[in-house]
Coordinates of C-alpha atoms in Angstrom, one line a residue:
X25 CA 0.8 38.6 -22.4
X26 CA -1.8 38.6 -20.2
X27 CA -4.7 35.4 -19.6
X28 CA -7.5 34.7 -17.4
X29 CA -9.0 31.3 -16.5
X30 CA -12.0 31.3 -13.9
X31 CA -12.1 28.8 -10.7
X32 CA -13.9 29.1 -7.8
X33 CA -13.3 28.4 -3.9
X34 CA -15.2 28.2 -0.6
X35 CA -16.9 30.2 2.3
X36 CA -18.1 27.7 4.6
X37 CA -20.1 25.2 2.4
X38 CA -21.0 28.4 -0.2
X39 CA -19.3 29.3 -3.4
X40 CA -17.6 32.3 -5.0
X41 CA -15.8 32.8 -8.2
X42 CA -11.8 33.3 -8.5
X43 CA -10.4 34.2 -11.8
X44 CA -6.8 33.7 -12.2
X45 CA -5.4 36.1 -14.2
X46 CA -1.5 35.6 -15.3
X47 CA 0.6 37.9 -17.3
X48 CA 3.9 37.0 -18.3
X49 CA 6.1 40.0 -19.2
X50 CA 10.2 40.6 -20.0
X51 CA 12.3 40.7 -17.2
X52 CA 14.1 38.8 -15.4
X53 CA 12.9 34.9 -14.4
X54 CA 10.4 35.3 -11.5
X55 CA 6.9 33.7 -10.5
X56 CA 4.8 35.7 -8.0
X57 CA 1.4 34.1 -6.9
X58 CA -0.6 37.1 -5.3
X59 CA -4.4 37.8 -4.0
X60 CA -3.7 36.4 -0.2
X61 CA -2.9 32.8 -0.9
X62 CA -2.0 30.9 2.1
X63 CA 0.8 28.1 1.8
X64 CA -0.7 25.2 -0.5
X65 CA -1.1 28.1 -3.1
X66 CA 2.3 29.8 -3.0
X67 CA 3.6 26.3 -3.5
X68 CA 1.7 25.6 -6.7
X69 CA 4.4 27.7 -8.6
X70 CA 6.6 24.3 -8.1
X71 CA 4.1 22.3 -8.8
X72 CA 3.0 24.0 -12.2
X73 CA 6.5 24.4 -13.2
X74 CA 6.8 20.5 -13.2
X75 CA 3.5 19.8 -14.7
X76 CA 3.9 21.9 -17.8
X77 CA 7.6 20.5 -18.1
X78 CA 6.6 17.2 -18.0
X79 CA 3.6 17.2 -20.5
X80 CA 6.3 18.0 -23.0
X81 CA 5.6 22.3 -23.0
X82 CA 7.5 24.6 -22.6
X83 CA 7.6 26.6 -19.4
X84 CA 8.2 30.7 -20.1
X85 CA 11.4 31.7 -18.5
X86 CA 10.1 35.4 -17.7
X87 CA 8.2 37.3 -15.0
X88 CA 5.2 35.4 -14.2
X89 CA 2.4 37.6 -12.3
X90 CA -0.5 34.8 -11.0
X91 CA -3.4 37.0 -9.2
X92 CA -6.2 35.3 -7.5
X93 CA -9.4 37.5 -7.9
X94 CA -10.8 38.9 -5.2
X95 CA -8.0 39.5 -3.7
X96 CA -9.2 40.7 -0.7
X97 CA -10.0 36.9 0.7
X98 CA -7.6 34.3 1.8
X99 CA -7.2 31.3 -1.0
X100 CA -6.4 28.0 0.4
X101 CA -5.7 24.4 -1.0
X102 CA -4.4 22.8 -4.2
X103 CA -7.6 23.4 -6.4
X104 CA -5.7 26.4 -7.8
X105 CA -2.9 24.1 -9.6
X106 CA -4.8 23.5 -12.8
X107 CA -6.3 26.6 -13.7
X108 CA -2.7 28.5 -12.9
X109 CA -1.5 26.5 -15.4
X110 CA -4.0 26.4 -18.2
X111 CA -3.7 29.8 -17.5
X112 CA -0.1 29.8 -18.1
X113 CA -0.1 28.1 -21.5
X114 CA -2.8 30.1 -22.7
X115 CA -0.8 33.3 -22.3
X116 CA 1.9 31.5 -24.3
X117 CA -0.2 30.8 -26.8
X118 CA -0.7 26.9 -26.1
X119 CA -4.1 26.8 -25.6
X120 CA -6.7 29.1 -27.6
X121 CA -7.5 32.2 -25.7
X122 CA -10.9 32.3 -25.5
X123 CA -11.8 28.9 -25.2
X124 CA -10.6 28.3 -21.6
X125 CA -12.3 31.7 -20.3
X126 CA -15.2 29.9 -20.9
X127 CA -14.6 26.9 -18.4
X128 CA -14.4 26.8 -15.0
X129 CA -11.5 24.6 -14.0
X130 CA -10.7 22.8 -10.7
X131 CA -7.5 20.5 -10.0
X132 CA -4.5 19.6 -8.0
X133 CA -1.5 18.7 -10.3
X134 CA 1.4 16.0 -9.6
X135 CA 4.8 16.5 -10.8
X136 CA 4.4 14.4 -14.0
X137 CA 1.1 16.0 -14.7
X138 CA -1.8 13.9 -13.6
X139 CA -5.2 15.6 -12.1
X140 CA -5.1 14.6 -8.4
X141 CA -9.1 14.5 -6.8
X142 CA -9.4 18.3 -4.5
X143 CA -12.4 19.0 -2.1
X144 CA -15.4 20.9 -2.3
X145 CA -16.4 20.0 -5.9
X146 CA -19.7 20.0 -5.6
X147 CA -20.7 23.2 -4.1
X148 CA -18.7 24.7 -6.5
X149 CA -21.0 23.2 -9.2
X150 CA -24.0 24.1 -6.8
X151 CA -22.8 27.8 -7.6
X152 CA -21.3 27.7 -11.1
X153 CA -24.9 26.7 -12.5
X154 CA -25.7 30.5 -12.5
X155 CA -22.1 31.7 -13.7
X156 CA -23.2 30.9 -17.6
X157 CA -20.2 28.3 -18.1
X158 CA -19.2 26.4 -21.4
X159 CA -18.7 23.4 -18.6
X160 CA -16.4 22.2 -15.4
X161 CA -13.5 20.5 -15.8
X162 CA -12.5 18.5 -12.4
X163 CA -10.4 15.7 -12.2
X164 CA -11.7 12.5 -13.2
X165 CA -12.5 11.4 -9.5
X166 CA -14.1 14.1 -8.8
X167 CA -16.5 14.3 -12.1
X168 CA -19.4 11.7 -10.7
X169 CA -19.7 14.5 -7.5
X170 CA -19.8 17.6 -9.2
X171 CA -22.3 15.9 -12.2
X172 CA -25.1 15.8 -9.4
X173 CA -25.8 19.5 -10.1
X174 CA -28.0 19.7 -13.4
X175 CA -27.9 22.5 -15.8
X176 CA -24.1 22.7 -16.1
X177 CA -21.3 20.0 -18.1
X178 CA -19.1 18.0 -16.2
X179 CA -16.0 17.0 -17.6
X180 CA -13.5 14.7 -15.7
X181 CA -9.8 14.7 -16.9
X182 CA -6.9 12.7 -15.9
X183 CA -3.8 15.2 -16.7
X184 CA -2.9 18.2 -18.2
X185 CA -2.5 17.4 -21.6
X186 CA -5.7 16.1 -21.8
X187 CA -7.6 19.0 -21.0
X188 CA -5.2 21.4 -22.9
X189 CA -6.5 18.9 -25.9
X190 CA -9.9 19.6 -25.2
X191 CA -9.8 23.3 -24.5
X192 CA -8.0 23.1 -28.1
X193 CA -11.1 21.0 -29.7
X194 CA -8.2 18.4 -30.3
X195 CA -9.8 15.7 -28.1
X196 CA -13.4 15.3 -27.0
X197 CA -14.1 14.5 -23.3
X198 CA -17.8 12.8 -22.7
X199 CA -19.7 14.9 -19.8
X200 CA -20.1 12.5 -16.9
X201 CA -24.4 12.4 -15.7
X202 CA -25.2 10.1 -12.7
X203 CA -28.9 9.2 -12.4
X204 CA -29.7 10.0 -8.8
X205 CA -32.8 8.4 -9.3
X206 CA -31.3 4.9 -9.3
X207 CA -28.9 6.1 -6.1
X208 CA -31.7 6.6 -4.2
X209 CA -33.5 3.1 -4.9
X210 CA -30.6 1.6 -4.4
X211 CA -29.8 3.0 -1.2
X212 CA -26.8 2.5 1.1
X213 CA -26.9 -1.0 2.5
X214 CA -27.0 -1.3 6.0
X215 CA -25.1 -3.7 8.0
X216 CA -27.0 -3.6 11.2
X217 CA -30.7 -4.4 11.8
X218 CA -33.4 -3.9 14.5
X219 CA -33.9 -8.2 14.2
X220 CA -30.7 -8.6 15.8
X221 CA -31.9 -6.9 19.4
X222 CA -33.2 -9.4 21.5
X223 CA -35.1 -7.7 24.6
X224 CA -35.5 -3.9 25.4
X225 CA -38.8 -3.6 23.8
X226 CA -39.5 -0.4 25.6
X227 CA -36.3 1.4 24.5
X228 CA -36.6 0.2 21.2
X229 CA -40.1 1.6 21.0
X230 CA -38.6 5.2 22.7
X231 CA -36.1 5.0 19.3
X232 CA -39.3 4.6 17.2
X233 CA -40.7 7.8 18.9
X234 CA -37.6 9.7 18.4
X235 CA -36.9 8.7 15.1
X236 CA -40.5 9.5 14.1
X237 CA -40.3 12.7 15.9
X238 CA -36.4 13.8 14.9
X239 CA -36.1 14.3 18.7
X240 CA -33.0 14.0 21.1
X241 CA -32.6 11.0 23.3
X242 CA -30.4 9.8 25.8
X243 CA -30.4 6.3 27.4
X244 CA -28.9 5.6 31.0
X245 CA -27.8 1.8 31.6
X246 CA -25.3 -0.5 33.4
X247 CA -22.1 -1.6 30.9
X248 CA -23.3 -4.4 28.4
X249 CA -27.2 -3.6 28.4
X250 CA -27.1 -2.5 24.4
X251 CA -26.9 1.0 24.6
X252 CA -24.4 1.4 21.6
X253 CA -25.6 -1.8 19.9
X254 CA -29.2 0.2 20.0
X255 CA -27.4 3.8 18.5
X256 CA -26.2 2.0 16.0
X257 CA -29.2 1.3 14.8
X258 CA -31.4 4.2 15.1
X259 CA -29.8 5.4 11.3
X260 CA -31.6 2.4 9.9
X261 CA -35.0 3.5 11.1
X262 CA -35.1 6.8 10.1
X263 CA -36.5 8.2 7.1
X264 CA -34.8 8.4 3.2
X265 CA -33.4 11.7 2.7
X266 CA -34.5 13.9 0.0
X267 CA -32.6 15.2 -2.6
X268 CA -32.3 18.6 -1.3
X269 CA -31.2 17.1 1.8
X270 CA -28.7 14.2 0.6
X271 CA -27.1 17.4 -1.7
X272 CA -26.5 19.5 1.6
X273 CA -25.1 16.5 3.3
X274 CA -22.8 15.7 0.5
X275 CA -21.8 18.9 0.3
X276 CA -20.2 19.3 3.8
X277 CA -18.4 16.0 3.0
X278 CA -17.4 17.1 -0.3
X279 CA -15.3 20.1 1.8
X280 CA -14.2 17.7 4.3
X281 CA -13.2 15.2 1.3
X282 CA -15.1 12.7 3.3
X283 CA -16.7 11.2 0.5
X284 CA -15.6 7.7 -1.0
X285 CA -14.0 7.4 -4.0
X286 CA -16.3 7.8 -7.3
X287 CA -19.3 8.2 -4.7
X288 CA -21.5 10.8 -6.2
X289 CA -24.0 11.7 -3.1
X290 CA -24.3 10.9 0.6
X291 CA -27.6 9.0 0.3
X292 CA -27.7 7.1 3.7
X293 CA -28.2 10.0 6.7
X294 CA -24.8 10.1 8.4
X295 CA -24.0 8.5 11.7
X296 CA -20.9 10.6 13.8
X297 CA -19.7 9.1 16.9
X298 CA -16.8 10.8 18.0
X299 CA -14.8 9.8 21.3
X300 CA -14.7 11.5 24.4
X301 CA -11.7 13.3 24.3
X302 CA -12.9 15.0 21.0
X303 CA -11.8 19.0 21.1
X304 CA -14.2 21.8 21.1
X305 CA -13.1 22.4 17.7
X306 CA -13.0 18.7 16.4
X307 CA -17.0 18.7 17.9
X308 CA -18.5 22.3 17.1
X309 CA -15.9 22.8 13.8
X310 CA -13.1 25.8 13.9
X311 CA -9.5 26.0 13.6
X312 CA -7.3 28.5 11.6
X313 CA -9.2 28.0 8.9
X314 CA -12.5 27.1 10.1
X315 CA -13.8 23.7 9.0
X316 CA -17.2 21.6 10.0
X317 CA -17.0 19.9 13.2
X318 CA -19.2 16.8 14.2
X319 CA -22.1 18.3 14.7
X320 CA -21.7 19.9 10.8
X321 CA -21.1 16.1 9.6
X322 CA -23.9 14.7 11.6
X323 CA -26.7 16.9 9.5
X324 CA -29.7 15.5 8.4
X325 CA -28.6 12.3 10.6
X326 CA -27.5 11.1 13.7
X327 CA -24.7 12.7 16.2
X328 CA -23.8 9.9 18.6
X329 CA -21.9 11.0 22.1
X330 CA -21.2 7.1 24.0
X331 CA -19.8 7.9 27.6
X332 CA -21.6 11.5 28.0
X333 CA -20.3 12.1 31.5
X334 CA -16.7 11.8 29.7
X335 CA -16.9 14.3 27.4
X336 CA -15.4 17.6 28.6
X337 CA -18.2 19.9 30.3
X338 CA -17.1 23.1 28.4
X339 CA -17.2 20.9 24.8
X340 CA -20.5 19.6 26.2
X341 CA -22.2 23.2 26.8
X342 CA -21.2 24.1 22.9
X343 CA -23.9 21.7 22.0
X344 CA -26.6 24.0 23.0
X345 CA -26.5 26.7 20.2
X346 CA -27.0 24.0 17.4
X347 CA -29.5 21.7 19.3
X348 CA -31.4 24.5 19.4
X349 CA -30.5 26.4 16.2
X350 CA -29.4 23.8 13.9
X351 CA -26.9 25.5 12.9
X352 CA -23.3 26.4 14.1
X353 CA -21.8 30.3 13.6
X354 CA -18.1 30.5 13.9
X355 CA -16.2 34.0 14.0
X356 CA -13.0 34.5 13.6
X357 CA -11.4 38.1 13.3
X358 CA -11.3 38.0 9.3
X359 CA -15.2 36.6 8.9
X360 CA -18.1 34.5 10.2
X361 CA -19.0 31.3 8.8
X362 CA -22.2 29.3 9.2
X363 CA -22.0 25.6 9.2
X364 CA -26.0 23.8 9.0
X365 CA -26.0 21.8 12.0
X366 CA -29.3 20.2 12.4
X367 CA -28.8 16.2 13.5
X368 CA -31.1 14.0 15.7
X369 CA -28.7 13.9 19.0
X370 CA -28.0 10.4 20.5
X371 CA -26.4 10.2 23.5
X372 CA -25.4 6.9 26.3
X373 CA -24.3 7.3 30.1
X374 CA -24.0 4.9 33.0
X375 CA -26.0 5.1 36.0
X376 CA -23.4 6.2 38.3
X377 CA -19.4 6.2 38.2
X378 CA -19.0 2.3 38.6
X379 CA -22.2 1.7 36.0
X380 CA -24.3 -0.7 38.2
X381 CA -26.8 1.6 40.2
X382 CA -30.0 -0.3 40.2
X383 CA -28.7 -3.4 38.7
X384 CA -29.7 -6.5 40.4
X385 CA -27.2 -8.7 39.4
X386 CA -24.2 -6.5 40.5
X387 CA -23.7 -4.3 43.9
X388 CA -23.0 -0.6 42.8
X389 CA -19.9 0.7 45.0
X390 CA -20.7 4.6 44.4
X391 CA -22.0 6.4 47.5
X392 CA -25.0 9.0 46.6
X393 CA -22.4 12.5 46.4
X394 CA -20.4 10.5 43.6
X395 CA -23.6 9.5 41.8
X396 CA -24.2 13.2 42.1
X397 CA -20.8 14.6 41.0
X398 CA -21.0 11.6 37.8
X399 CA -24.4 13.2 37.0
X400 CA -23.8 16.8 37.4
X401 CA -21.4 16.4 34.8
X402 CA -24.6 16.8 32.3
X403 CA -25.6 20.4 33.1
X404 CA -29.7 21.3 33.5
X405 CA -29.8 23.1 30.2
X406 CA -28.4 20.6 28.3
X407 CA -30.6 17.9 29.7
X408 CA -33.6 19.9 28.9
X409 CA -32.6 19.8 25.6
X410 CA -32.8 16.7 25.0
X411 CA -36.3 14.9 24.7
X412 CA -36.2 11.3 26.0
X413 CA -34.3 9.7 29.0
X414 CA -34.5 6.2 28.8
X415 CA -33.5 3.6 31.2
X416 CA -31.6 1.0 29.5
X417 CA -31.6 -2.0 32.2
X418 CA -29.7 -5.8 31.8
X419 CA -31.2 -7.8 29.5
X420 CA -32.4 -11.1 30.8
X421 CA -30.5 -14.7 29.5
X422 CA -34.2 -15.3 28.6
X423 CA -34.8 -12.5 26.1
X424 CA -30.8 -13.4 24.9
X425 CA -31.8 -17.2 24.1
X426 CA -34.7 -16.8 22.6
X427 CA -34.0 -17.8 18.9
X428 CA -37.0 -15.7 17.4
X429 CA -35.6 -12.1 15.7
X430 CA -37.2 -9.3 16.5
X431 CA -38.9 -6.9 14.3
X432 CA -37.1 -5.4 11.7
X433 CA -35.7 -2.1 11.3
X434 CA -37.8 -2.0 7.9
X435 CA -41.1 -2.4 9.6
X436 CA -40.1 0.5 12.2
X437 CA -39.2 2.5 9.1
X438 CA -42.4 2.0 7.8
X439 CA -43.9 3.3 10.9
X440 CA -42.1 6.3 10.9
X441 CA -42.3 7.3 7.5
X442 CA -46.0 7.3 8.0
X443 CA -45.6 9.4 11.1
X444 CA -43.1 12.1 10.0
X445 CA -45.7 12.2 6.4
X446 CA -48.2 13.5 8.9
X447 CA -45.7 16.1 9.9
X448 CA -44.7 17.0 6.7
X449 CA -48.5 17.8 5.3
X450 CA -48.8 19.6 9.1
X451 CA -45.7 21.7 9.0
X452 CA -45.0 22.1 5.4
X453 CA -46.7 25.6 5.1
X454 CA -44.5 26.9 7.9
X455 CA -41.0 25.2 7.0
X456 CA -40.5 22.6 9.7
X457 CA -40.3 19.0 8.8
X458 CA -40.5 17.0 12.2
X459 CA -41.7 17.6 15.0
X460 CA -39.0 18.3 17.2
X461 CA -38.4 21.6 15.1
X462 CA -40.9 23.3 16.4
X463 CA -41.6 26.4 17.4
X464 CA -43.7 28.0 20.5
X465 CA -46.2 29.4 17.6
X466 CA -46.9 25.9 16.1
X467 CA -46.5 24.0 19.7
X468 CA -49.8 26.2 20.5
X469 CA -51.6 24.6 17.5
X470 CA -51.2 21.9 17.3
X471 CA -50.3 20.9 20.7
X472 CA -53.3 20.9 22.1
X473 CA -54.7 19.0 25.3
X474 CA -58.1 18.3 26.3
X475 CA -59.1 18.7 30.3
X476 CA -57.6 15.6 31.6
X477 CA -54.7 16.0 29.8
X478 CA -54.0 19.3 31.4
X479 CA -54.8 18.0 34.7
X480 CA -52.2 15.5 34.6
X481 CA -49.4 17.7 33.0
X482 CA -50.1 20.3 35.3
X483 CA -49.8 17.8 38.3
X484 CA -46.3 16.3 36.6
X485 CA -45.2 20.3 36.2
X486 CA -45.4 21.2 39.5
X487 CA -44.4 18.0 41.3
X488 CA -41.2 17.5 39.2
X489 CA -40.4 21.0 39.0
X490 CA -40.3 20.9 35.3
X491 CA -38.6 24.0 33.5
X492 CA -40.5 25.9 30.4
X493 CA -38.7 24.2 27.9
X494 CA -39.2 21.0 29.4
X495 CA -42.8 21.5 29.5
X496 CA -42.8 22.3 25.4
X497 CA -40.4 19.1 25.0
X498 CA -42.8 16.8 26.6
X499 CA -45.5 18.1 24.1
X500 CA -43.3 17.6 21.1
X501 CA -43.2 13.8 22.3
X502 CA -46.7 13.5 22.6
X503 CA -47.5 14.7 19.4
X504 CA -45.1 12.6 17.9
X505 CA -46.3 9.6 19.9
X506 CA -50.1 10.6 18.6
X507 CA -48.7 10.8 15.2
X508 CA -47.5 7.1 15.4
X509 CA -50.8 6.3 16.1
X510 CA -52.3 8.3 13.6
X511 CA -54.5 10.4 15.8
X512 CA -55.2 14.1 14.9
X513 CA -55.5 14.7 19.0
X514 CA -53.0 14.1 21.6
X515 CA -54.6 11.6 24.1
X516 CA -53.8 11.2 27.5
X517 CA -52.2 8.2 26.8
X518 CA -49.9 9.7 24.5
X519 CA -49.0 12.5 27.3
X520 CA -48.7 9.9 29.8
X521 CA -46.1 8.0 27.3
X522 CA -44.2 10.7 26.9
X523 CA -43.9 11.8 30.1
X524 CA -42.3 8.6 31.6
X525 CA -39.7 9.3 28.9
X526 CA -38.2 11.8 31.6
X527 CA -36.3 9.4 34.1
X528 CA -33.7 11.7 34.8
X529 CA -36.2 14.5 36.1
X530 CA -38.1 12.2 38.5
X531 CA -35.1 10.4 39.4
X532 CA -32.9 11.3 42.1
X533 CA -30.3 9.1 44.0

C-alpha cells in the first residue's frame, strides 16, 4: 500500500516542496524514515505512532517505508509529523486517497494528538501559491501567518482527528483571511516617543537625517548622555513598511519562530540590539544548520550595537559584507544560503576607555595611547561605512528641568516620509529606495555640486584625508539633508551639514 502527502520545507527563507511518500508492506514490524532526515525527523516515528494511537486509529503493525522527496537534501524539524501521518492513515485506508494529495500539510504532533505551532509557515505559503493546492493545513496557531499569502486556503487545525475529518469531507474547517489592511492602520504601538528627550537637539536632528536617508550612524558620548535612550527611538521615526517589505521581514521571523502568538505580520520595522559578547554566528547567522543572525532580523529596520569598542573586532569586521551588500551569503560544504540583510545600522561608543574625554563636569583618567588603543578597536573600513559621527555631550540640568516635551516622534515621521517620497519618485526607476543605497552611477546624478560646493569639499578632502568612499558617504548625507528641505539641488549648506557629521575623521586625541 503505497500513499503520498505533499509538505514543504526551507532553503534559507525560500521554499521547496517535499512529498512524503509511505508504503506499508508484509513483513516484519519496522518503521524506517529515509531522504536524509536529521534527528527531529527520525524521531517523528515515536511521535506518530502515539498520535494515531491516541486519536482512537489503528497503527499498522508492518514495514513502514516514510521517504522525504528530494532526497538528496537534508530535512530538519518537526513540520514532518503531520503529513507522515496523514500519510500513514491514508495507506491504510483511513483517509480517502486522493483527497489528501491535494493539500499541503504542515504540523508538529503531541503524543495525545494535538497540532503543536512549527516555523517557517509563511514562506511556505509564499511558495505553495504556485503549486496548484486544494489548500494548507497548518496548525491553528499558525493559520493567521500563513493566511497573509492570497491566492491559496488556509486551514488551521487543532489535532489529528480533526483534519483526518476534513480530508474525509466529515467536518468542515473555515479558511482563516486576516485583512492586512486594518494591520497596517493599526500599527504596532510604540512605547517610546521623541517628546520624552529633553536637550540634544542637534543629534536628534542627525537621527532625522539618517532616518530620512536610511543611512548608518554612530554617536560618541560620556556614560548617561542618552545615547541608548536616543536608539531606542530612531524605530519610531522611520517610515511604515510596505507590504512587500513587512512580508520579507515576517518571513525571517516566521523561520526563527520569532513571531508572537496569533501575530500574522511584522508591521513595526524591527529593532535588534544584541550584547557585546554576541558570536560571529549569533551576529552574521550560521551554525550547523545555518540560521539568520542579527543582522538577518534587523531587515528593513534598525541593528543596534551599544558599547561598539566591546564587541569582538573579528565579529565587528563581518559587518562589512552586509552594510555594503545588504545581504549576508553563508557557505557551508553542502550549500550556500543567502540571508537579505539590509538594516539602517545604529551604533554607541564612549569617548575614550573611562567615558569622560571632553566632559566638563568629570576629569577623563585615559592618557592619549589608551584613547587610541579604545578607538582603534573600530577599524577604518568600518568607520567609513558608516555615515554620521555624532557627538553626544552631557545634557545640561537646564534642558532636564525644563517641563515643556519636545517634538514628537510623529512630527519627525512626517518629515521623513516626505523626504524618503522624494527618493522613492527619484530612485524608483533604478530599484533603490533611500538614499543610502546608492550606487556610484546614481551618486553622479544626482549628486551634483555647484562651484562653491566643490570648493569646499575639495578643501575638506584633502585636509582630512578623506577616503573614496568617504567622499561618496558625505554626498549621500547631503542629498538626504536637501531632501529634508525639499530642494532639487544640494546647497552648500546642506554639504556643510553633512560634513560636520564626521567627528571622528577630524577628531584626533
Amino acid at each position: 500500500m503505497l500513499a503520498k502527502v505533499l509538505s514543504g520545507a526551507l532553503i534559507g527563507i525560500d521554499a521547496y516542496p517535499v512529498d512524503v511518500e509511505v508504503d506499508i508492506a508484509q513483513g516484519l514490524p519496522q518503521f524506517a524514515t529515509v531522504g536524509l532526515p536529521e534527528g527531529a525527523v527520525k524521531e517523528s516515528k515515536d511521535r506518530v505512532k502515539s498520535a494515531i494511537k491516541n486519536s482512537g486509529y489503528e497503527f499498522p503493525a508492518r514495514r513502514i517505508t516514510i521517504n522525504l522527496a528530494p532526497a538528496d537534501i537534508k530535512k530538519d524539524g518537526a513540520a514532518f509529523d503531520l503529513p507522515m501521518a496523514i500519510g500513514l492513515l491514508t495507506a491504510t485506508g483511513v483517509v480517502r486517497p486522493r483527497t489528501s494529495e491535494r493539500y499541503l500539510l504542515m504540523g508538529e504532533l503531541s503524543l495525545d494528538g494535538r497540532i503543536k505551532p512549527v516555523r517557517g509557515s509563511l514562506p511556505i505559503a509564499v511558495a505553495a501559491r504556485h503549486w496548484d493546492l486544494a489548500g494548507f493545513i497548518l496548525p491553528e496557531e499558525n493559520a493567521r501567518e500563513g493566511a497573509i499569502v492570497e491566492g491559496l486556503p488556509v486551514y488551521g487545525a487543532r489535532d489529528l482527528g480533526e483534519v483526518v475529518a476534513f480530508l474525509n469531507g466529515e467536518k468542515e474547517l473555515t479558511p482563516c483571511r486576516v485583512d492586512t489592511q486594518a494591520l497596517f492602520e493599526q500599527g504596532a504601538p510604540h512605547a517610546e516617543n521623541f517628546a520624552e528627550v529633553r536637550g540634544q537637539d542637534h543629534v536628534k536632528r542627525a537621527l532625522e537625517v539618517a532616518a530620512a536617508g536610511g543611512h548608518n550612524v554612530l554617536m560618541i558620548g560620556p556614560p548617561g548622555s542618552g545615547k541608548t535612550m536616543l536608539a531606542r527611538r530612531i524605530s519610531t521615526i522611520l517610515p511604515t513598511q510596505s507590504f512587500a517589505e513587512a512580508l520579507e521581514t515576517t518571513k525571517i521571523h516566521s523561520i526563527m519562530g520569532l513571531l508572537p502568538q496569533q501575530a500574522a505580520l511584522v508591521v513595526a520595522r524591527p529593532f535588534r540590539s544584541p550584547h557585546h559578547t554576541i558570536s560571529d554566528a549569533g551576529l552574521i547567522g550560521g551554525g550547523s544548520h545555518p540560521r539568520p543572525g542579527e543582522v538577518s532580523l534587523a531587515h528593513n529596520g534598525v541593528l543596534f550595537l551599544d558599547e561598539l569598542p566591546e564587541f569582538k573586532k573579528n565579529v565587528l569586521e563581518m559587518l562589512r559584507q552586509p552594510l555594503e551588500d545588504g545581504q549576508v551569503t553563508i557557505s557551508r560544504a553542502a550549500s550556500t544560503l543567502t540571508y537579505p540583510a539590509s538594516f539602517m545600522m545604529v551604533a554607541a561608543m564612549n569617548p575614550c576607555p573611562c567615558g569622560y574625554l571632553g566632559d566638563p563636569q568629570h576629569d577623563c583618567s585615559c592618557t592619549p595611547p589608551m584613547v587610541q588603543r579604545y578607538r582603534t578597536r573600530i577599524s577604518g573600513p568600518l568607520l567609513d561605512r558608516i555615515d554620521l559621527h555624532v557627538e553626544v555631550p552631557r545634557v545640561p540640568h537646564k534642558d532636564l528641568a525644563d517641563p515643556v516635551d519636545a517634538e514628537p516622534s510623529e512630527e519627525i515621521r512626517n518629515r521623513v516620509n516626505r523626504a524618503r517620497q522624494m527618493q522613492l519618485e527619484r530612485l524608483k526607476p533604478f530599484g533603490v529606495h533611500a538614499n543610502a543605497s546608492m550606487q556610484a552611477r546614481h551618486i553622479r546624478k544626482f549628486c551634483t555640486l555647484d562651484g562653491e560646493g566643490q570648493k569646499l569639499l575639495e578643501m575638506v578632502t584633502d585636509r582630512l584625508g578623506l577616503s573614496a568612499r568617504t567622499y561618496t558617504r558625505i554626498l549621500k548625507v547631503a542629498r538626504t539633508i536637501a531632501d529634508l528641505a525639499g530642494s532639487e539641488a544640494i546647497l552648500q549648506p546642506h554639504l556643510a551639514e553633512a560634513i560636520q557629521y564626521r567627528s571622528l575623521d577630524r577628531r584626533t586625541p
